[in-house]
Amino acid sequence: MLNLRNLTKSFQARTLFQGADMTINYGEHVALVGPNGAGKSTLFSLILKTDMPDAGTVERDDWTTLGYLPQEGEAHGDETALDIACGRGSQQAELEAILRSHEEAGTVTDPDYYEAQAKFDALNHPEIEAKAKKMLRGLGFTEENWLRPARELSGGWVMRAHLSHLLVLEPDLLLLDEPTNHLDLMSLLWFRQYLKTYAGAVLIISHDRDFMDEIVQTVYEIDEGKFLRWTGHYSSYLTQKEAAYERAVQAYRLQQKEIENLEEFIDRFRNVASKAAQAQSRQKMLDKIVRLEKPKTPRKVFRFNFPQPARSGQRVVILEGIHQAYGERKIYTGLDLEIERGERTVLIGPNGAGKSTLIKILAGEIPFQAGQRKLGSNLKLGYFSQHRSAQLEPELTVLDEVMRACPTLREDDARAILGSFLFRREDVYKRCKVLSGGEKSRLNLVKFLVDPPNLLLMDEPTTHLDISSIEGLTQALLRYEGTLVFISHDVHFIRLLATKVLHINAGKVTPFAGGYDYYLEKSGQENARAAIVSE
């Protein structure tokens, strides 16, 4: 289906690929992995032929259809999410204009009219619309939302509409660049179940380990300009890679020992007449050895003993009789909730159910119409959100900000921590005023970790991180002795961290006194999402 042969590509004087090969077969589900900057998105551009290689070929079977979901979508106007999912969009408006002009001119017998009518009917075929609605529903849309103009929707919802369109088309090869970024947990479970049975090939870039474990059977790793193929899901790839590294280290050590023994014998006996012939023989053996390169140490998650916060009271935050509404839309009516010290609580529920609203109420970020919010004793609260940047000094550098947050931190440790959160080399000297939204988000995460509050409220903390950074954050939070309340769509992250689940839907908060798997077992949520796929 897809063959990349002897591919070479450079970007800004840096070689991304050098003589690299890759084959993707029909129906194969593949993960593309590698550190940030390795060239994953560039490879997608080469496959789509929106960019060209410096050398080598990208070959597709003539009949192969491609579908591509980028990380960010286009701006839209009056077309609805349903229009986007059906593929109507601007094309439908153009066809309507053609039909109207012929009708007004009385030229409905013109061949152009019939052609436009046929295309219009195809776009509005009942089967297409029914399929589009199924995809939209699975990805979390209500009928009310899918009939709203796209310009009224957030970028995340527009991306879901585009994803729905790709699933309606069912291309032979789906290219998905971080497809879970704009999904909540419920829609992610549905999407994961859908892809597991998808007949076409899939090539995925993702930072979601659990998602890749469920979907892929092959992993291609970009490593020093080559594409290394590994059979199995992502966790299997990690195990195989570690075993391969250990074998390479062992082979290197054995060869070094052999070389050392040969050199020692040669040095000792080259000038001894009775052993000279043997020394020459050993020299020939030494000359014939094909020297192994010393295996590069794999990038490891940076482990730092972050300072622990002061101990809070047992009852951390208490909500009593909370009423919260946005206009006529009621979110919570008479909500009672208590957060206790040491809990790691995840908020789970469909988009729009009120997860972010609840975490903002807990943080004291928004007012509510009625009820009380009581804080426990000795409480220091920290609130992290992708949509809220803590105050950063514009003229300070990234490194300065971290050192300011924790003056006792050694600079080498600060640089190492920042490196594990994707601020590498000269990035630490960037001034805060030039940082992107994602960079500001990561910097604020680091500041929380080096000077942690004893109540940490986090809304989607993994969005701008790669897999290694997520692992570093996870390990830090597992060692954190304070109280954690968080929202995430990363199942692996949730599974490792959560000790309690609050399921939120239709204004009701249902507690589950266990982790993520306990919640799935008791709530039946995974089975419910899977049922939508089979409808």
XYZ file of C-alpha atoms in Angstrom:
535
model
C 0.000 0.000 0.000
C 2.693 2.510 1.053
C 6.425 2.158 0.483
C 9.102 4.675 1.466
C 12.416 3.818 -0.153
C 15.856 5.223 0.694
C 14.223 8.381 2.042
C 16.444 11.355 2.841
C 15.186 14.675 4.174
C 16.888 17.629 5.832
C 15.341 20.618 7.554
C 17.252 23.796 8.418
C 20.647 22.118 7.925
C 19.600 19.193 10.138
C 19.223 15.710 8.649
C 15.952 14.117 9.747
C 16.046 10.972 7.588
C 19.005 9.361 5.830
C 18.364 6.398 3.517
C 15.309 5.338 5.542
C 12.806 2.647 4.494
C 9.236 1.977 5.614
C 6.408 -0.255 4.406
C 2.793 -0.085 5.559
C 0.465 -2.849 4.417
C -3.285 -2.682 3.913
C -5.101 -3.029 7.226
C -1.953 -2.529 9.312
C -2.245 -0.260 12.345
C 1.066 1.497 12.977
C 2.409 3.944 15.583
C 5.126 6.415 14.578
C 7.317 7.288 17.565
C 10.419 9.327 18.252
C 11.472 12.325 20.351
C 10.118 15.802 19.631
C 11.848 17.157 16.531
C 12.654 13.701 15.127
C 10.552 14.408 12.029
C 7.231 12.672 12.668
C 5.029 15.458 11.276
C 7.524 16.004 8.424
C 7.098 12.357 7.455
C 3.337 12.884 7.257
C 3.961 15.816 4.894
C 6.104 13.592 2.669
C 3.445 10.867 2.573
C 0.789 13.472 1.709
C 3.187 14.954 -0.882
C 2.775 18.451 0.525
C 6.560 18.307 0.919
C 9.190 16.504 -1.124
C 12.152 14.368 0.005
C 15.711 15.383 -0.820
C 16.250 11.842 -2.104
C 14.349 8.572 -2.245
C 10.745 7.814 -3.134
C 7.297 7.773 -1.564
C 5.211 5.188 -3.426
C 1.498 4.525 -2.985
C -0.703 2.073 -4.818
C -2.789 3.959 -7.390
C -6.059 2.968 -5.763
C -5.030 3.974 -2.220
C -7.128 6.732 -0.648
C -5.660 8.855 2.143
C -7.323 10.627 5.039
C -5.388 13.073 7.202
C -6.208 14.654 10.547
C -3.700 17.395 11.485
C -3.179 18.629 15.039
C -4.983 21.884 14.254
C -7.958 22.519 11.970
C -9.062 25.331 9.681
C -11.344 28.193 10.614
C -14.949 27.764 9.470
C -17.995 29.888 8.879
C -21.674 29.099 8.584
C -21.476 25.372 7.816
C -22.534 23.174 10.705
C -20.577 20.359 12.303
C -22.923 17.975 10.482
C -22.057 19.664 7.173
C -18.347 19.169 7.893
C -18.867 15.532 8.873
C -20.819 14.901 5.655
C -18.166 16.686 3.586
C -20.555 19.392 2.474
C -19.021 22.627 3.707
C -18.194 25.211 1.062
C -18.799 22.716 -1.760
C -22.490 22.525 -0.878
C -22.806 26.321 -0.903
C -21.198 26.447 -4.363
C -23.539 23.748 -5.684
C -26.578 25.519 -4.223
C -25.500 28.729 -5.976
C -25.155 26.887 -9.313
C -28.575 25.247 -8.945
C -30.201 28.541 -7.938
C -28.697 30.415 -10.887
C -29.976 27.793 -13.362
C -33.431 27.777 -11.761
C -33.652 31.567 -11.881
C -32.464 31.565 -15.496
C -34.864 28.775 -16.472
C -32.012 26.531 -17.686
C -32.721 23.476 -15.546
C -32.302 21.226 -18.589
C -28.682 22.300 -18.947
C -26.178 19.405 -18.387
C -24.348 21.559 -15.809
C -27.528 21.690 -13.750
C -27.890 17.898 -13.765
C -24.227 17.464 -12.814
C -24.545 19.936 -9.925
C -27.779 18.271 -8.786
C -26.129 14.833 -8.795
C -23.228 16.099 -6.688
C -25.638 17.871 -4.325
C -27.711 14.697 -3.900
C -24.576 12.644 -3.206
C -23.498 15.038 -0.460
C -26.957 14.890 1.096
C -27.585 11.166 0.673
C -29.471 9.812 3.713
C -26.894 7.042 4.249
C -24.038 9.552 4.370
C -25.888 11.743 6.844
C -26.857 8.786 9.036
C -23.251 7.612 9.115
C -22.015 11.132 9.887
C -24.462 11.432 12.791
C -23.238 8.115 14.192
C -19.631 9.346 14.108
C -20.539 12.719 15.620
C -22.521 11.063 18.390
C -19.651 8.712 19.172
C -17.255 11.661 19.385
C -19.466 13.429 21.902
C -21.752 15.690 19.817
C -25.397 16.174 20.687
C -27.890 16.925 17.921
C -28.092 20.500 19.186
C -24.320 20.914 18.834
C -23.928 19.339 15.417
C -26.507 21.752 14.000
C -24.638 24.819 15.283
C -22.448 26.825 12.867
C -18.801 25.810 13.125
C -17.820 29.433 13.879
C -19.697 29.086 17.192
C -17.762 25.954 18.165
C -14.363 25.743 19.832
C -11.385 24.523 17.840
C -11.577 21.179 19.621
C -15.164 20.569 18.526
C -14.363 21.584 14.939
C -11.523 19.040 14.961
C -13.993 16.383 16.111
C -16.231 17.271 13.175
C -13.286 16.846 10.784
C -12.414 13.537 12.407
C -16.031 12.433 11.931
C -15.720 13.265 8.222
C -12.584 11.121 7.912
C -14.383 8.208 9.538
C -17.331 8.650 7.171
C -14.957 8.480 4.186
C -13.216 5.312 5.453
C -9.956 5.927 3.536
C -7.540 3.065 2.902
C -4.900 4.841 4.997
C -5.696 7.128 7.933
C -2.946 9.532 9.016
C -3.688 10.755 12.543
C -1.480 13.389 14.198
C -2.267 13.471 17.941
C -5.936 12.547 17.357
C -6.801 12.314 21.058
C -5.780 15.894 21.918
C -9.296 17.269 21.463
C -11.237 14.306 22.881
C -12.639 13.850 26.352
C -12.330 10.430 27.960
C -15.763 9.187 26.898
C -15.292 10.046 23.221
C -11.743 8.670 23.359
C -13.053 5.297 24.546
C -15.506 5.253 21.644
C -12.838 6.284 19.109
C -10.412 3.684 20.426
C -13.041 0.952 20.083
C -13.881 2.126 16.554
C -10.255 2.073 15.387
C -9.645 -1.394 16.831
C -11.960 -2.816 14.167
C -11.097 -0.331 11.391
C -10.455 -2.296 8.181
C -8.053 0.196 6.599
C -4.473 1.006 7.557
C -3.767 3.579 10.265
C -0.571 5.549 10.931
C -0.715 7.349 14.287
C 1.400 9.950 16.050
C 0.280 10.010 19.676
C 1.505 10.666 23.212
C -1.205 8.382 24.644
C 0.409 5.050 25.572
C -2.823 3.238 26.382
C -4.383 4.361 23.092
C -1.430 2.995 21.102
C -1.420 -0.246 23.086
C -5.050 -0.810 22.147
C -4.800 0.186 18.471
C -1.449 -0.697 16.901
C 0.281 -3.949 15.969
C 3.434 -2.312 14.608
C 5.688 0.501 15.808
C 8.071 2.463 13.592
C 10.674 4.353 15.582
C 12.613 7.259 14.073
C 16.147 6.683 15.339
C 19.212 8.504 14.004
C 17.579 9.109 10.636
C 16.340 5.538 10.157
C 12.915 3.924 10.542
C 13.224 0.961 12.913
C 10.327 -1.502 12.702
C 9.089 -3.265 15.837
C 6.290 -5.832 15.884
C 3.706 -5.457 18.644
C 1.971 -2.657 20.521
C 3.709 0.262 22.205
C 4.432 -1.408 25.552
C 5.806 -4.437 23.696
C 8.046 -2.088 21.705
C 9.440 -0.618 24.930
C 10.171 -4.103 26.298
C 11.789 -5.237 23.049
C 13.848 -2.064 22.792
C 15.172 -2.441 26.328
C 16.052 -6.102 25.663
C 17.774 -5.152 22.388
C 19.785 -2.491 24.219
C 20.879 -5.000 26.880
C 21.945 -7.460 24.164
C 23.876 -4.721 22.361
C 25.624 -3.699 25.597
C 26.533 -7.316 26.336
C 27.878 -7.859 22.806
C 29.901 -4.640 23.030
C 31.381 -5.601 26.411
C 32.322 -9.090 25.191
C 33.996 -7.647 22.105
C 35.860 -5.049 24.166
C 37.092 -7.827 26.444
C 38.219 -9.853 23.427
C 40.035 -6.816 21.965
C 41.642 -6.088 25.332
C 42.909 -9.698 25.626
C 44.291 -9.673 22.079
C 46.013 -6.315 22.555
C 47.473 -7.436 25.872
C 48.890 -10.626 24.286
C 50.330 -8.697 21.317
C 51.951 -6.037 23.527
C 53.397 -8.681 25.805
C 54.857 -11.057 23.232
C 55.533 -9.091 20.019
C 59.215 -8.791 20.951
C 59.580 -12.332 22.312
C 61.123 -14.498 19.584
C 59.376 -17.707 20.664
C 55.951 -15.972 20.709
C 56.360 -13.535 17.795
C 54.447 -15.737 15.335
C 51.538 -16.070 17.771
C 51.582 -12.316 18.350
C 51.410 -11.720 14.582
C 48.511 -14.182 14.350
C 46.677 -12.330 17.134
C 47.321 -9.034 15.314
C 45.675 -10.429 12.180
C 42.703 -11.560 14.274
C 42.507 -8.084 15.807
C 42.648 -6.391 12.401
C 39.730 -8.506 11.137
C 37.384 -7.619 13.972
C 34.473 -5.419 12.862
C 34.268 -3.018 15.768
C 30.889 -2.516 17.385
C 29.852 1.008 18.287
C 29.173 1.586 21.944
C 25.361 1.523 22.350
C 23.892 4.905 23.148
C 22.257 5.070 26.545
C 18.470 5.370 26.037
C 16.862 8.613 27.097
C 15.566 8.026 30.597
C 12.881 9.773 32.580
C 14.572 12.320 34.817
C 14.018 11.391 38.446
C 14.177 14.289 40.864
C 13.139 14.240 44.502
C 10.728 17.148 44.381
C 10.103 18.877 47.706
C 6.998 17.721 49.549
C 4.340 20.230 50.642
C 3.350 20.962 54.214
C 0.632 18.692 55.598
C -2.915 20.047 55.316
C -5.911 19.228 57.473
C -7.786 15.968 56.812
C -10.758 17.752 55.216
C -9.231 19.746 52.371
C -12.191 21.335 50.526
C -15.881 21.062 51.368
C -18.682 22.119 48.997
C -22.172 22.450 50.470
C -25.338 23.043 48.447
C -23.550 24.512 45.436
C -25.767 25.915 42.676
C -24.014 26.791 39.429
C -25.542 27.804 36.094
C -24.549 29.554 32.895
C -27.586 31.594 31.936
C -30.547 29.229 31.684
C -28.302 26.152 31.660
C -28.011 24.566 35.088
C -24.741 22.750 35.780
C -25.071 21.871 39.481
C -28.043 22.076 41.811
C -27.398 21.506 45.509
C -23.995 19.864 45.029
C -22.327 18.480 48.166
C -18.744 17.271 47.909
C -15.768 16.706 50.202
C -12.125 16.264 49.180
C -9.902 14.573 51.757
C -6.163 14.741 52.310
C -4.041 12.371 50.233
C -6.717 11.494 47.673
C -5.816 11.447 43.978
C -9.204 12.067 42.393
C -9.958 12.107 38.666
C -13.079 13.806 37.279
C -14.648 11.780 34.464
C -17.667 12.552 32.305
C -18.773 13.724 28.851
C -17.779 17.116 27.472
C -20.014 19.838 28.836
C -20.972 17.844 31.935
C -19.211 20.323 34.221
C -15.790 18.800 34.977
C -13.826 22.007 34.363
C -16.542 24.002 36.121
C -16.206 21.816 39.217
C -12.436 22.082 39.314
C -12.735 25.892 38.969
C -15.238 25.973 41.851
C -12.837 23.910 43.979
C -10.044 26.330 43.034
C -12.134 29.414 43.806
C -11.687 30.602 40.222
C -15.366 31.259 39.490
C -18.343 32.420 41.575
C -21.423 30.253 42.140
C -25.041 31.287 42.665
C -25.639 29.576 46.007
C -23.943 27.312 48.537
C -20.670 27.349 50.444
C -17.050 26.481 49.705
C -15.008 25.777 52.826
C -11.239 25.310 52.876
C -9.415 23.082 55.349
C -6.627 24.136 57.660
C -3.054 24.865 56.553
C -4.083 24.757 52.897
C -1.943 25.959 50.004
C -3.838 25.596 46.729
C -2.480 25.420 43.177
C -4.633 25.415 40.030
C -3.286 24.382 36.637
C -5.231 24.707 33.380
C -4.332 24.808 29.695
C -6.487 27.933 29.408
C -4.993 29.803 32.345
C -1.391 30.906 32.571
C 0.035 31.709 35.974
C 1.720 35.082 36.119
C 5.048 34.886 34.294
C 7.484 37.790 34.268
C 7.796 38.692 30.553
C 11.476 39.666 30.716
C 12.625 36.687 32.771
C 13.976 33.565 31.087
C 12.475 30.108 31.490
C 15.348 29.155 33.787
C 14.926 32.365 35.828
C 11.229 31.599 36.396
C 11.981 28.137 37.777
C 14.779 29.432 40.016
C 12.440 32.186 41.237
C 9.792 29.575 42.111
C 12.315 27.540 44.124
C 15.405 29.599 45.098
C 17.054 26.604 46.823
C 17.075 24.573 43.597
C 20.484 23.929 42.027
C 20.758 25.326 38.493
C 21.876 21.956 37.089
C 18.768 20.316 38.553
C 16.553 23.098 37.195
C 18.000 22.606 33.698
C 17.547 18.833 33.952
C 13.912 19.182 35.049
C 13.222 21.678 32.258
C 14.874 19.324 29.767
C 12.517 16.520 30.706
C 9.630 18.925 30.008
C 10.938 19.718 26.502
C 12.969 22.856 27.321
C 16.335 21.756 25.993
C 19.682 23.451 25.449
C 19.115 27.137 24.589
C 15.350 26.907 25.213
C 15.951 27.588 28.915
C 17.186 31.080 27.994
C 14.018 32.045 26.114
C 12.255 35.029 27.630
C 8.744 34.299 28.873
C 7.248 36.954 26.601
C 8.137 34.926 23.469
C 6.849 31.554 24.710
C 3.986 29.819 22.930
C 0.864 28.800 24.837
C 2.122 25.224 25.096
C 5.528 26.351 26.368
C 3.919 28.560 29.023
C 1.774 25.616 30.061
C 4.809 23.341 30.455
C 6.732 26.014 32.377
C 3.858 26.430 34.819
C 3.819 22.657 35.340
C 7.502 22.698 36.253
C 6.926 25.584 38.682
C 4.212 23.578 40.451
C 6.532 20.579 40.781
C 9.517 22.448 42.227
C 7.335 24.336 44.733
C 4.228 22.173 45.154
C 1.056 23.276 46.967
C -0.619 20.701 49.211
C -3.770 20.774 47.056
C -3.094 20.496 43.347
C -5.991 20.977 40.894
C -5.057 20.102 37.297
C -7.130 20.385 34.112
C -5.591 18.308 31.265
C -1.939 18.591 32.361
C -0.567 16.200 29.690
C -1.814 17.985 26.550
C 1.444 19.698 25.526
C 3.789 16.910 26.663
C 5.444 14.004 24.862
C 5.433 10.440 26.208
C 8.676 10.826 28.150
C 7.496 14.092 29.739
C 4.175 12.504 30.707
C 6.105 9.671 32.342
C 8.184 12.209 34.277
C 5.058 14.059 35.416
C 3.388 10.785 36.396
C 6.344 9.673 38.499
C 6.502 13.071 40.211
C 2.775 12.958 41.047
C 3.016 9.369 42.315
C 5.605 10.573 44.852
C 3.568 13.703 45.680
C 2.227 13.538 49.248
C -0.421 16.236 48.891
C -3.974 16.023 47.537
C -4.601 15.850 43.789
C -7.783 16.484 41.795
C -7.398 16.269 38.023
C -9.058 15.971 34.627
C -7.386 13.972 31.868
C -8.183 11.986 28.732
C -4.921 10.011 28.967
C -6.002 6.566 30.160
C -2.480 5.434 31.096
C -2.001 8.585 33.193
C -5.386 8.114 34.894
C -4.842 4.406 35.496
C -1.514 4.971 37.254
C -2.569 7.957 39.364
C -6.238 7.875 40.322
C -7.239 6.397 43.675
C -10.780 7.785 43.415
C -13.125 8.625 40.523
C -15.899 11.222 40.430
C -18.227 10.535 37.496
C -20.018 13.727 36.431
C -23.095 13.756 34.228
C -26.343 15.745 34.075
C -25.480 17.714 37.214
C -24.894 14.587 39.285
C -21.522 13.675 40.832
C -21.160 9.949 41.549
C -18.105 8.838 43.567
C -16.265 5.557 42.971
C -13.912 4.654 45.818
C -11.275 3.032 43.622
C -9.083 3.565 40.587
C -9.909 3.736 36.901
C -10.344 -0.009 36.314
C -12.620 -0.273 39.343
C -14.689 2.588 37.915
C -14.997 0.893 34.505
C -16.058 -2.363 36.118
C -18.697 -0.751 38.326
C -20.020 1.839 35.870
C -19.986 -0.183 32.637
C -18.796 2.920 30.762
C -16.405 1.088 28.426
C -19.127 -1.345 27.379
C -21.537 1.539 26.844
C -19.139 3.333 24.489
C -18.369 0.100 22.633
C -22.095 -0.438 22.076
C -22.337 2.823 20.118
C -19.716 1.533 17.663
C -21.756 -1.575 16.895
C -25.029 0.293 16.326
